[in-house]
Coordinates of C-alpha atoms and ligand atoms in Angstrom, one line a residue:
Chain E
M1 CA -19.4 3.3 7.0
N2 CA -20.2 3.5 11.0
S3 CA -20.1 6.9 12.6
F4 CA -17.0 7.8 14.6
S5 CA -15.1 10.2 16.8
Y6 CA -12.1 11.7 15.5
T7 CA -8.5 12.7 17.5
R8 CA -5.6 13.7 15.9
A9 CA -2.5 12.5 18.3
Q10 CA 0.4 14.9 18.7
E11 CA 2.5 12.4 20.7
V12 CA 3.2 8.6 20.3
D13 CA 2.5 8.5 24.0
T14 CA -1.0 9.9 23.9
A15 CA -2.0 7.3 20.9
V16 CA -1.1 4.5 22.4
R17 CA -2.9 5.6 25.6
E18 CA -5.8 6.7 23.7
V19 CA -5.8 2.9 21.8
T20 CA -5.4 1.2 24.8
Q21 CA -8.1 2.6 26.9
D22 CA -10.8 2.2 24.1
K23 CA -11.0 -1.2 23.0
A24 CA -12.9 -0.3 19.9
A25 CA -10.1 2.4 18.8
K26 CA -8.0 2.1 15.9
F27 CA -5.1 4.1 14.3
I28 CA -5.5 5.6 10.9
A29 CA -2.4 6.6 8.9
G30 CA -2.7 6.5 5.5
G31 CA -6.4 5.5 6.0
T32 CA -5.8 3.3 2.4
N33 CA -6.9 0.0 4.1
I34 CA -8.8 1.0 7.0
L35 CA -11.3 3.5 5.4
D36 CA -11.7 0.8 2.7
L37 CA -12.6 -2.0 5.1
M38 CA -14.8 0.6 6.8
K39 CA -16.4 1.0 3.7
E40 CA -17.4 -2.4 4.0
N41 CA -18.2 -2.7 7.3
V42 CA -15.9 -5.5 7.9
E43 CA -13.9 -2.8 10.1
R44 CA -16.2 -1.0 12.7
P45 CA -14.2 1.5 15.0
D46 CA -16.0 3.6 17.1
R47 CA -13.0 6.2 17.4
L48 CA -10.1 6.9 14.9
V49 CA -7.0 7.9 16.3
D50 CA -4.8 9.9 13.2
I51 CA -1.6 9.3 13.6
T52 CA -0.2 11.0 10.7
R53 CA 1.7 13.9 12.5
L54 CA 3.6 11.8 14.8
P55 CA 7.2 12.5 14.6
L56 CA 7.9 9.2 13.1
Q57 CA 8.7 10.9 9.6
Q58 CA 12.4 10.1 8.9
V59 CA 14.5 7.9 7.2
E60 CA 17.5 7.7 9.4
S61 CA 20.8 5.6 9.7
N62 CA 20.3 2.9 13.0
P63 CA 23.0 1.5 15.0
E64 CA 23.4 -1.4 13.7
G65 CA 25.0 0.8 10.0
G66 CA 21.6 0.0 8.4
L67 CA 18.8 2.2 7.9
R68 CA 15.4 3.1 10.0
L69 CA 12.1 3.7 8.4
G70 CA 9.8 5.9 10.3
A71 CA 6.5 4.2 10.2
L72 CA 5.0 7.1 8.6
V73 CA 7.3 7.7 5.9
S74 CA 5.1 6.9 2.9
N75 CA 5.8 4.1 0.5
A76 CA 6.7 6.3 -2.2
D77 CA 9.1 8.1 0.0
T78 CA 10.6 5.1 1.1
A79 CA 11.0 3.7 -2.5
Y80 CA 12.3 6.9 -4.0
H81 CA 15.0 7.7 -1.3
P82 CA 18.5 8.0 -2.5
E83 CA 19.7 5.3 0.2
V84 CA 16.8 3.0 -0.1
I85 CA 17.9 2.7 -4.1
E86 CA 21.1 2.6 -3.4
R87 CA 21.6 0.3 -0.6
Y88 CA 18.1 -1.5 -0.6
P89 CA 16.9 -1.9 -4.3
L90 CA 15.0 -4.8 -3.1
L91 CA 13.0 -3.2 -0.9
S92 CA 12.4 -0.1 -3.4
K93 CA 11.4 -2.5 -6.5
T94 CA 8.9 -4.3 -4.1
I95 CA 7.3 -1.0 -3.1
L96 CA 6.8 0.4 -6.5
A97 CA 5.4 -3.2 -7.5
G98 CA 2.5 -2.7 -5.7
A99 CA -0.9 -0.5 -5.5
S100 CA -0.8 2.6 -8.0
A101 CA 1.7 5.7 -7.4
Q102 CA -1.4 7.8 -5.8
L103 CA -1.7 4.7 -3.2
R104 CA 1.8 4.6 -2.5
N105 CA 1.9 8.4 -1.9
M106 CA -0.7 7.7 0.8
A107 CA 0.1 4.6 2.3
T108 CA 3.0 4.7 5.4
D109 CA 5.5 2.1 6.2
G110 CA 3.8 1.2 9.5
G111 CA 0.4 0.6 7.8
N112 CA 1.7 -1.2 5.1
L113 CA 2.6 -4.1 7.5
F114 CA -1.0 -4.1 8.8
Q115 CA -2.9 -4.5 5.5
R116 CA -5.3 -7.3 5.9
T117 CA -6.0 -10.0 3.5
R118 CA -7.7 -9.7 0.1
C119 CA -10.0 -12.8 0.4
Y120 CA -13.2 -12.0 -0.8
Y121 CA -15.2 -13.9 2.0
F122 CA -13.7 -11.6 4.3
Y123 CA -14.8 -8.7 2.6
D124 CA -18.1 -9.9 2.1
T125 CA -20.0 -9.6 5.4
A126 CA -22.7 -11.8 4.1
T127 CA -20.7 -14.8 3.9
P128 CA -18.9 -17.1 6.9
C129 CA -15.4 -15.9 7.7
N130 CA -13.1 -16.9 10.8
K131 CA -10.7 -14.0 10.2
R132 CA -13.9 -11.7 10.4
E133 CA -16.2 -13.3 12.7
P134 CA -14.2 -16.1 14.8
G135 CA -16.3 -19.3 14.8
S136 CA -18.6 -18.7 11.8
G137 CA -16.5 -20.9 9.5
C138 CA -14.1 -20.4 6.4
S139 CA -16.3 -20.1 3.1
A140 CA -12.7 -19.9 1.0
I141 CA -11.7 -24.1 1.8
N142 CA -14.3 -25.1 -0.6
G143 CA -15.4 -21.8 -2.4
Y144 CA -13.5 -20.3 -5.0
N145 CA -10.3 -19.4 -3.7
R146 CA -7.7 -18.5 -6.7
I147 CA -6.1 -15.9 -4.7
H148 CA -5.7 -18.3 -1.6
A149 CA -2.4 -19.8 0.2
I150 CA -0.8 -23.0 -0.6
L151 CA 1.4 -22.9 2.6
G152 CA 1.1 -22.7 6.3
T153 CA -2.8 -23.0 5.8
S154 CA -5.2 -24.2 8.8
E155 CA -8.9 -25.7 8.6
Q156 CA -9.8 -22.2 10.0
C157 CA -8.2 -20.3 7.1
I158 CA -6.4 -20.3 4.0
A159 CA -6.0 -16.7 3.5
T160 CA -2.9 -14.9 2.3
H161 CA -1.2 -11.3 3.6
P162 CA -1.1 -9.6 0.2
S163 CA 1.7 -7.2 1.0
D164 CA 4.6 -6.7 -1.5
M165 CA 7.0 -4.6 0.6
C166 CA 6.7 -6.9 3.4
V167 CA 8.2 -9.8 1.1
A168 CA 11.1 -7.9 1.0
L169 CA 11.4 -6.7 4.6
A170 CA 11.2 -10.7 5.3
A171 CA 13.9 -11.2 2.8
L172 CA 16.5 -8.6 4.5
D173 CA 15.7 -10.0 8.3
A174 CA 14.3 -6.3 9.1
V175 CA 13.2 -5.4 12.8
V176 CA 9.9 -3.8 13.5
N177 CA 10.2 -1.7 16.6
V178 CA 7.1 -0.6 18.5
K179 CA 5.7 1.1 21.5
G180 CA 3.0 0.2 23.8
P181 CA 1.4 0.7 27.1
E182 CA 4.0 -1.5 28.8
G183 CA 7.1 0.4 26.7
E184 CA 9.2 -0.6 23.5
R185 CA 10.0 -3.7 22.4
Q186 CA 11.8 -5.3 19.0
I187 CA 10.1 -7.5 17.0
K188 CA 11.7 -9.7 14.1
F189 CA 10.3 -9.9 10.9
E190 CA 9.9 -13.2 10.9
D191 CA 7.9 -13.1 14.2
F192 CA 5.8 -10.2 12.8
H193 CA 3.4 -12.1 10.9
R194 CA 1.8 -15.2 12.1
L195 CA 0.1 -18.2 10.4
P196 CA -3.5 -18.6 11.1
G197 CA -3.6 -21.6 13.3
N198 CA -6.8 -22.0 15.2
E199 CA -6.9 -17.9 15.9
P200 CA -7.0 -16.9 12.2
Q201 CA -8.4 -13.1 13.4
Y202 CA -4.7 -12.2 14.2
D203 CA -2.7 -11.3 11.7
N204 CA 0.6 -10.5 13.1
T205 CA 1.7 -10.4 17.1
V206 CA 1.3 -6.8 17.4
K207 CA -1.0 -6.2 20.9
T208 CA -3.7 -3.9 21.5
G209 CA -2.7 -0.6 21.7
E210 CA 1.0 -1.2 20.4
I211 CA 2.2 1.1 17.7
V212 CA 4.9 0.8 15.2
T213 CA 7.1 3.5 15.6
S214 CA 9.9 2.3 13.0
I215 CA 11.1 -0.4 10.9
D216 CA 15.1 -0.9 11.0
L217 CA 17.2 -2.4 7.9
P218 CA 20.4 -4.5 8.8
A219 CA 23.8 -3.4 7.0
E220 CA 23.5 -6.1 4.2
G221 CA 20.9 -5.1 1.5
F222 CA 22.0 -7.6 -1.2
A223 CA 22.0 -4.6 -3.6
K224 CA 24.4 -6.5 -6.1
N225 CA 22.3 -9.8 -7.1
Y226 CA 18.7 -9.2 -6.2
T227 CA 15.2 -9.2 -7.9
Y228 CA 11.3 -9.4 -7.1
L229 CA 9.1 -11.0 -9.2
K230 CA 5.5 -10.0 -9.1
L231 CA 3.2 -12.6 -10.9
R232 CA 0.0 -11.4 -11.2
D233 CA -3.2 -11.0 -13.4
R234 CA -2.1 -8.0 -15.0
A235 CA 0.9 -5.8 -15.3
S236 CA 0.1 -3.3 -12.6
Y237 CA -2.2 -2.3 -10.1
A238 CA -2.8 -6.3 -9.2
F239 CA -2.1 -8.1 -6.4
A240 CA 0.8 -10.6 -6.3
L241 CA -0.8 -14.2 -7.5
V242 CA 2.8 -15.5 -6.6
S243 CA 5.8 -13.2 -5.9
V244 CA 9.4 -14.0 -5.1
A245 CA 12.1 -11.8 -3.3
V246 CA 15.8 -12.9 -3.8
G247 CA 18.8 -11.6 -2.5
L248 CA 22.2 -13.1 -3.1
D249 CA 26.0 -12.7 -1.6
L250 CA 28.2 -14.1 -4.5
D251 CA 31.5 -15.0 -5.0
G252 CA 31.9 -15.6 -8.7
D253 CA 29.2 -18.1 -9.4
T254 CA 29.5 -19.6 -6.0
V255 CA 26.7 -18.3 -3.4
R256 CA 28.2 -17.1 -0.3
E257 CA 24.8 -16.3 1.2
A258 CA 20.7 -16.4 -0.4
R259 CA 17.6 -14.8 0.8
V260 CA 14.3 -15.9 -0.9
A261 CA 10.7 -14.9 0.3
L262 CA 7.3 -15.9 -1.4
G263 CA 4.5 -13.5 -1.5
G264 CA 0.9 -14.6 -2.0
V265 CA 1.0 -18.2 -0.8
A266 CA 0.8 -18.0 2.9
H267 CA -0.5 -16.0 5.4
K268 CA 2.9 -14.4 5.9
P269 CA 5.8 -13.8 3.7
W270 CA 7.3 -17.6 3.3
R271 CA 10.8 -18.2 4.3
K272 CA 12.4 -21.0 5.0
P273 CA 16.1 -20.9 6.1
E274 CA 17.0 -24.2 5.4
A275 CA 15.9 -24.2 1.8
E276 CA 18.0 -21.0 1.7
A277 CA 20.9 -23.1 3.4
L278 CA 21.3 -25.6 0.4
L279 CA 22.6 -23.0 -1.7
K280 CA 25.4 -21.9 0.7
G281 CA 28.6 -22.5 -0.9
Q282 CA 27.2 -24.4 -3.9
K283 CA 27.0 -23.1 -7.6
A284 CA 24.6 -20.8 -8.5
T285 CA 23.1 -23.3 -11.0
K286 CA 19.5 -23.8 -12.0
E287 CA 19.6 -27.7 -11.0
N288 CA 20.7 -26.1 -7.3
F289 CA 17.9 -23.7 -7.7
R290 CA 15.4 -26.5 -8.4
K291 CA 16.2 -27.6 -4.9
V292 CA 15.7 -24.8 -3.1
A293 CA 12.3 -24.6 -4.6
D294 CA 11.4 -28.0 -3.7
A295 CA 12.5 -27.4 0.0
L296 CA 10.4 -23.9 0.1
L297 CA 7.6 -25.6 -1.1
Q298 CA 7.8 -28.7 0.8
G299 CA 4.2 -29.6 2.0
A300 CA 2.4 -27.2 -0.2
K301 CA -1.4 -27.9 -0.7
G302 CA -3.8 -26.7 -3.2
F303 CA -7.4 -26.1 -3.1
G304 CA -8.8 -26.6 -6.1
S305 CA -9.1 -22.7 -7.6
N306 CA -5.6 -22.2 -6.3
T307 CA -3.5 -25.8 -7.2
F308 CA -1.9 -24.0 -10.1
K309 CA 0.1 -21.7 -7.4
I310 CA 2.5 -24.4 -6.6
E311 CA 3.9 -25.1 -9.8
L312 CA 3.6 -21.3 -10.8
A313 CA 5.6 -20.8 -7.5
H314 CA 8.1 -23.6 -7.9
R315 CA 9.1 -22.0 -11.5
A316 CA 8.9 -18.7 -10.4
I317 CA 11.2 -19.7 -7.7
V318 CA 14.1 -21.0 -10.3
R319 CA 13.4 -17.9 -12.7
A320 CA 14.1 -15.4 -10.0
L321 CA 17.4 -16.8 -8.7
V322 CA 18.3 -16.7 -12.2
M323 CA 17.3 -13.6 -12.6
A324 CA 19.4 -12.5 -9.7
T325 CA 22.5 -14.2 -10.7
E326 CA 22.5 -12.7 -13.7
M327 CA 22.0 -9.2 -13.0
K328 CA 25.3 -6.9 -13.6
K329 CA 26.0 -3.9 -11.4
K330 CA 25.3 -1.1 -13.6
Chain N
M1 CA -8.0 35.0 -2.2
S2 CA -11.6 34.4 -0.9
S3 CA -12.1 32.9 2.5
K4 CA -15.6 31.5 3.4
V5 CA -17.2 30.2 6.9
L6 CA -19.3 27.9 6.3
T7 CA -22.2 28.2 8.7
E8 CA -24.1 24.9 7.4
P9 CA -22.6 22.2 9.2
I10 CA -21.2 19.4 6.5
G11 CA -22.4 16.1 7.1
D12 CA -25.6 14.4 9.0
V13 CA -26.7 15.9 12.6
A14 CA -28.0 13.7 14.7
V15 CA -28.6 13.4 18.5
G16 CA -25.9 11.3 20.0
L17 CA -23.5 11.3 16.9
P18 CA -20.0 12.3 17.2
P19 CA -19.4 15.9 17.3
L20 CA -18.3 17.8 13.9
Q21 CA -14.5 18.9 13.2
R22 CA -13.4 22.2 12.5
V23 CA -11.2 22.1 9.5
T24 CA -9.2 24.8 7.2
L25 CA -8.3 23.8 3.6
T26 CA -7.4 25.8 0.7
I27 CA -9.0 24.4 -2.0
N28 CA -7.7 25.9 -5.5
G29 CA -5.9 28.5 -3.7
A30 CA -9.3 29.9 -1.7
E31 CA -8.8 29.2 1.9
K32 CA -12.2 27.7 3.3
Q33 CA -13.1 27.4 6.8
L34 CA -15.5 24.1 7.2
E35 CA -17.2 21.9 9.7
V36 CA -17.1 18.3 9.0
A37 CA -18.7 14.8 9.9
P38 CA -15.4 12.6 11.1
W39 CA -16.3 10.3 8.0
T40 CA -16.5 12.4 5.2
S41 CA -14.4 11.5 2.4
L42 CA -12.4 14.7 0.9
L43 CA -14.2 12.9 -2.3
D44 CA -17.7 13.8 -1.0
L45 CA -16.5 16.9 0.7
L46 CA -15.7 18.0 -2.7
R47 CA -18.5 17.3 -4.6
E48 CA -21.5 16.9 -2.4
Y49 CA -20.6 19.8 -0.3
L50 CA -18.7 22.6 -2.2
D51 CA -20.1 21.5 -5.9
L52 CA -16.8 20.8 -7.1
T53 CA -18.1 17.9 -9.1
G54 CA -15.1 17.8 -11.7
T55 CA -13.8 15.4 -8.9
K56 CA -15.2 12.0 -10.0
K57 CA -16.4 8.7 -7.8
G58 CA -15.8 5.8 -10.0
C59 CA -15.4 2.9 -7.1
D60 CA -15.0 4.4 -4.0
H61 CA -12.2 2.0 -2.9
G62 CA -9.0 3.0 -4.3
Q63 CA -9.4 0.9 -7.6
C64 CA -10.3 3.3 -10.5
G65 CA -8.3 6.7 -9.6
A66 CA -11.4 8.9 -11.2
C67 CA -11.3 10.6 -7.7
T68 CA -7.4 11.5 -8.2
V69 CA -6.8 15.3 -6.5
L70 CA -3.4 16.8 -5.6
V71 CA -2.8 17.4 -1.7
D72 CA 0.0 19.8 -1.3
G73 CA 1.2 18.8 -4.9
K74 CA 1.0 15.1 -4.4
R75 CA -1.4 12.8 -6.2
I76 CA -3.8 10.8 -4.0
N77 CA -7.3 9.1 -4.2
S78 CA -9.4 11.5 -2.5
C79 CA -11.8 8.7 -2.0
L80 CA -9.7 7.0 0.6
T81 CA -9.2 10.5 2.3
L82 CA -10.9 11.6 5.4
A83 CA -11.3 15.6 4.9
V84 CA -10.7 16.3 8.6
M85 CA -7.3 14.4 8.2
K86 CA -6.0 17.1 5.5
D87 CA -6.7 20.2 8.1
G88 CA -4.1 22.7 6.5
C89 CA -3.3 21.4 3.5
E90 CA -3.6 22.7 0.3
I91 CA -6.0 21.0 -2.2
T92 CA -6.1 21.2 -5.7
T93 CA -8.7 19.6 -7.8
V94 CA -9.5 19.6 -12.2
E95 CA -11.2 22.8 -11.6
G96 CA -7.6 24.5 -10.4
L97 CA -5.5 23.9 -12.8
S98 CA -6.1 26.5 -15.8
K99 CA -5.4 29.7 -15.1
G100 CA -8.5 32.0 -16.0
D101 CA -8.8 31.1 -19.6
Q102 CA -5.7 29.4 -20.0
L103 CA -5.6 25.5 -19.8
H104 CA -2.8 23.7 -18.0
P105 CA -0.5 22.2 -20.2
V106 CA -1.6 18.8 -19.4
Q107 CA -5.1 20.1 -20.2
E108 CA -4.0 20.9 -23.6
A109 CA -2.3 18.0 -24.3
F110 CA -5.4 15.7 -23.6
I111 CA -7.7 17.8 -26.2
E112 CA -4.8 17.5 -28.9
H113 CA -4.2 13.9 -28.4
D114 CA -7.9 13.3 -27.9
A115 CA -7.3 11.4 -24.6
F116 CA -11.0 10.6 -23.7
Q117 CA -14.3 9.2 -24.9
C118 CA -16.9 9.5 -22.3
G119 CA -14.7 11.7 -20.0
Y120 CA -15.4 10.3 -16.7
C121 CA -11.9 9.2 -15.9
T122 CA -10.4 12.5 -17.4
P123 CA -10.3 14.5 -14.3
G124 CA -8.7 12.0 -12.4
Q125 CA -6.1 11.3 -15.1
I126 CA -5.4 14.8 -15.8
C127 CA -4.5 15.5 -11.9
S128 CA -3.0 12.2 -11.6
A129 CA -0.7 13.2 -14.7
V130 CA 0.1 16.4 -13.4
G131 CA 1.1 14.5 -9.8
L132 CA 3.3 12.7 -12.2
I133 CA 5.2 15.4 -13.7
N134 CA 5.5 16.8 -10.3
E135 CA 7.4 13.7 -9.1
G136 CA 9.7 13.4 -11.9
H137 CA 10.5 9.6 -12.0
A138 CA 8.7 9.2 -15.4
K139 CA 11.8 9.0 -18.2
T140 CA 10.1 6.7 -20.7
T141 CA 6.8 6.0 -22.6
D142 CA 7.1 2.3 -20.5
D143 CA 7.3 4.6 -17.0
I144 CA 4.3 6.6 -17.8
R145 CA 2.5 3.5 -18.5
E146 CA 3.3 1.9 -15.3
L147 CA 2.8 5.0 -13.1
M148 CA -0.6 6.2 -14.6
S149 CA -1.8 2.8 -13.8
G150 CA -3.8 3.9 -11.0
N151 CA -6.0 5.4 -13.6
I152 CA -8.6 3.2 -15.4
C153 CA -10.3 4.3 -18.6
R154 CA -13.2 2.1 -19.4
C155 CA -13.3 3.2 -22.8
G156 CA -9.6 2.2 -23.6
A157 CA -8.5 5.6 -24.1
Y158 CA -5.1 4.9 -23.2
P159 CA -3.1 5.4 -26.4
G160 CA -4.0 9.2 -26.3
I161 CA -3.9 9.5 -22.5
V162 CA -0.3 8.1 -22.9
A163 CA 0.7 10.5 -25.8
A164 CA -1.0 12.9 -23.9
V165 CA 1.2 12.7 -20.9
E166 CA 4.3 12.5 -22.7
Q167 CA 3.5 15.7 -25.0
A168 CA 2.9 17.4 -21.6
L169 CA 6.3 16.1 -19.8
K170 CA 8.4 17.8 -22.4
V171 CA 6.6 21.0 -22.1
C172 CA 6.7 21.3 -18.3
Q173 CA 10.5 19.7 -17.9
P174 CA 12.0 20.7 -21.1
N175 CA 15.2 19.3 -19.6
Q176 CA 14.2 15.9 -19.7
Ligands
FAD1 C1 -6.6 -0.5 -4.8 C2 -5.4 -1.1 -4.1 C3 -4.5 -1.8 -4.8 C4 -3.7 -2.1 -3.6 N1 -2.5 -3.3 -4.3 C5 -1.3 -3.5 -3.6 C6 -0.3 -4.3 -3.9 O1 -0.5 -4.3 -5.0 N2 0.3 -4.7 -3.3 C7 0.7 -4.0 -1.6 O2 1.5 -4.6 -1.2 N3 -0.7 -3.2 -1.3 C8 -1.6 -3.2 -2.1 N4 -2.5 -2.4 -1.4 C9 -2.5 -1.9 -0.1 C10 -1.6 -0.8 0.2 O3 -0.2 -0.7 0.5 C11 -2.0 -0.6 1.8 O4 -3.4 -0.4 1.9 C12 -1.5 0.6 2.7 O5 0.0 -0.1 2.9 C13 -2.1 0.2 4.0 O6 -1.2 1.5 5.0 P1 -1.9 3.1 5.2 O7 -0.7 4.0 5.9 O8 -3.1 3.4 3.8 O9 -2.6 1.8 6.7 P2 -4.1 2.7 6.9 O10 -5.1 2.1 6.2 O11 -4.1 3.7 7.7 O12 -3.9 1.3 8.2 C14 -3.9 0.0 8.5 C15 -4.2 -0.7 9.7 O13 -2.9 -0.4 10.3 C16 -2.9 0.3 11.4 N5 -1.9 0.6 11.6 C17 -1.3 2.2 10.8 N6 -0.4 2.4 11.0 C18 0.3 2.1 12.1 C19 0.8 2.1 12.9 N7 2.6 2.8 13.1 N8 1.4 0.9 14.2 C20 0.3 0.8 14.6 N9 -0.9 -0.1 13.9 C21 -0.9 0.9 12.6 C22 -4.4 0.9 11.8 O14 -4.9 1.1 12.7 C23 -4.8 0.2 10.7 O15 -5.8 -0.7 11.1 C24 -3.3 -1.7 -2.3 C25 -4.7 -1.2 -1.9 C26 -5.3 -0.6 -2.5 C27 -6.7 0.4 -1.9
SF4_2 S1 -9.6 -17.5 4.2 FE1 -9.6 -16.8 6.4 S2 -10.0 -15.0 5.5 FE2 -11.1 -16.0 3.9 S3 -13.1 -16.7 4.4 FE3 -11.3 -18.0 5.0 S4 -11.3 -17.7 7.2 FE4 -12.3 -15.8 6.1
FES3 S1 -13.4 6.6 -6.6 FE1 -11.6 6.7 -5.8 S2 -10.0 5.3 -6.4 FE2 -12.0 4.9 -7.4
FES4 S1 -12.8 8.2 -21.1 FE1 -14.2 7.2 -20.3 S2 -13.8 6.3 -18.7 FE2 -11.7 7.0 -19.8

């Protein structure tokens, strides 16, 4: 780890100012991703601004009738919050499917959005990687790419976004509230993370100095029919190879509205409104679910070691939709 | 409660390096005022500078749980925690669980169920189990397995570990 100086911010504005003025400064929240990467010399900030004492610790109602999650609420406190369990069980389930109990106690809701890819070459400073060092090349495309993306890739990068929580936030149409040197703004979740394109060094659309203050969940939480199906190499404490978050609004066996978001397959949680629209007013049958899977995976491309993900994702989508449909409210 | 002011600074001091930071930590009930380099992990502080070597370093990357300690009663990975960030907090390590000669119920259960072989993962397992009991979310054996998954045991002592945690849960939360 490089040496760095440390300051503890007491106010949001001070934190924003400190990181805006010093380009090599970074926020630290739970520390579970940034310290890991600093130990590997992938991140080398010259100053860490500790934001854990900022007053962004509340889960409260928002004006839209939904819930507002403070950026510094821990992943564990979010997952076990009575209102999250009651109204947004999908979110609770995705959080609990990720990492370990210890890490979820440390990790924050804001930090979770910024966690970086688990691409092995990104972590290995001895190998070329466009995300870590723009222009150096991508070691994964022709290398070992079992955990890599099958959708929305570019010739520059085929990394995935590893978060589970973000897959639910995408399905729920969450909104991220940020504050920066130019004031506050809201970012729709679909616009928060980006595809790699020619600039894989940027994971998201947040600008230098901007801090996430909270995450808004809309009123609709799909609490009756939902599921999170996470497929991975071991039953717990492993990242998703493929994951599917589903929220259904059913009228008997007819679908009023469907949300399907995929994790582990792209540089961002993968959603396709056209695919979801195929179910609108249709019966909740396997046959119709297969059409959704076809549409969601249209254009999917494997790179050798990860080609199995295409079929795996197809089956996982159908199975998750069946699971959500068959769920009975206790 | 004893209080110790460390006059020897903790961490490397060299010309041109960022300044040391003053922190107050209560470690196993004793308040300590320390000066630490910002990059000192809580794990390194405990092991290298305070001689509390019960807490183990396995991976140093959050992947094994050997470094699990309790901060304000919550289990965390001390390898991914900067000591300076825990200013004002209460830290409990495996050394701080017993009351004199009387072991913590989790420690007793680990002995009774032979829940270890080499013992390297054990302090982390025990602190993790204490955290699990404090959290109160584990109701079934499967819950215990899932909520202890952040602690890897290379010796594969898992059946004993799960049995020990199950017993300790009953002792510590008799109503559940
Ligand atoms: C062994 C291991 C296994 C894991 N398994 C999983 C898993 O299965 N599923 C999963 O989803 N995740 C997993 N994780 C990742 C974990 O969820 C993330 O590391 C965590 O959510 C990051 O949150 P944090 O608060 O610790 O972020 P930090 O490490 O503190 O910060 C990460 C980045 O976000 C920035 N940042 C933090 N907060 C803000 C804010 N409010 N505004 C602006 N920028 C901010 C920081 O500057 C930093 O660059 C795992 C991690 C480890 C170490
Ligand atoms: S996939 Fe992306 S992160 Fe991985 S080596 Fe290629 S450029 Fe780097
Ligand atoms: S040493 Fe901290 S988790 Fe392995
Ligand atoms: S007892 Fe040896 S690693 Fe667990």
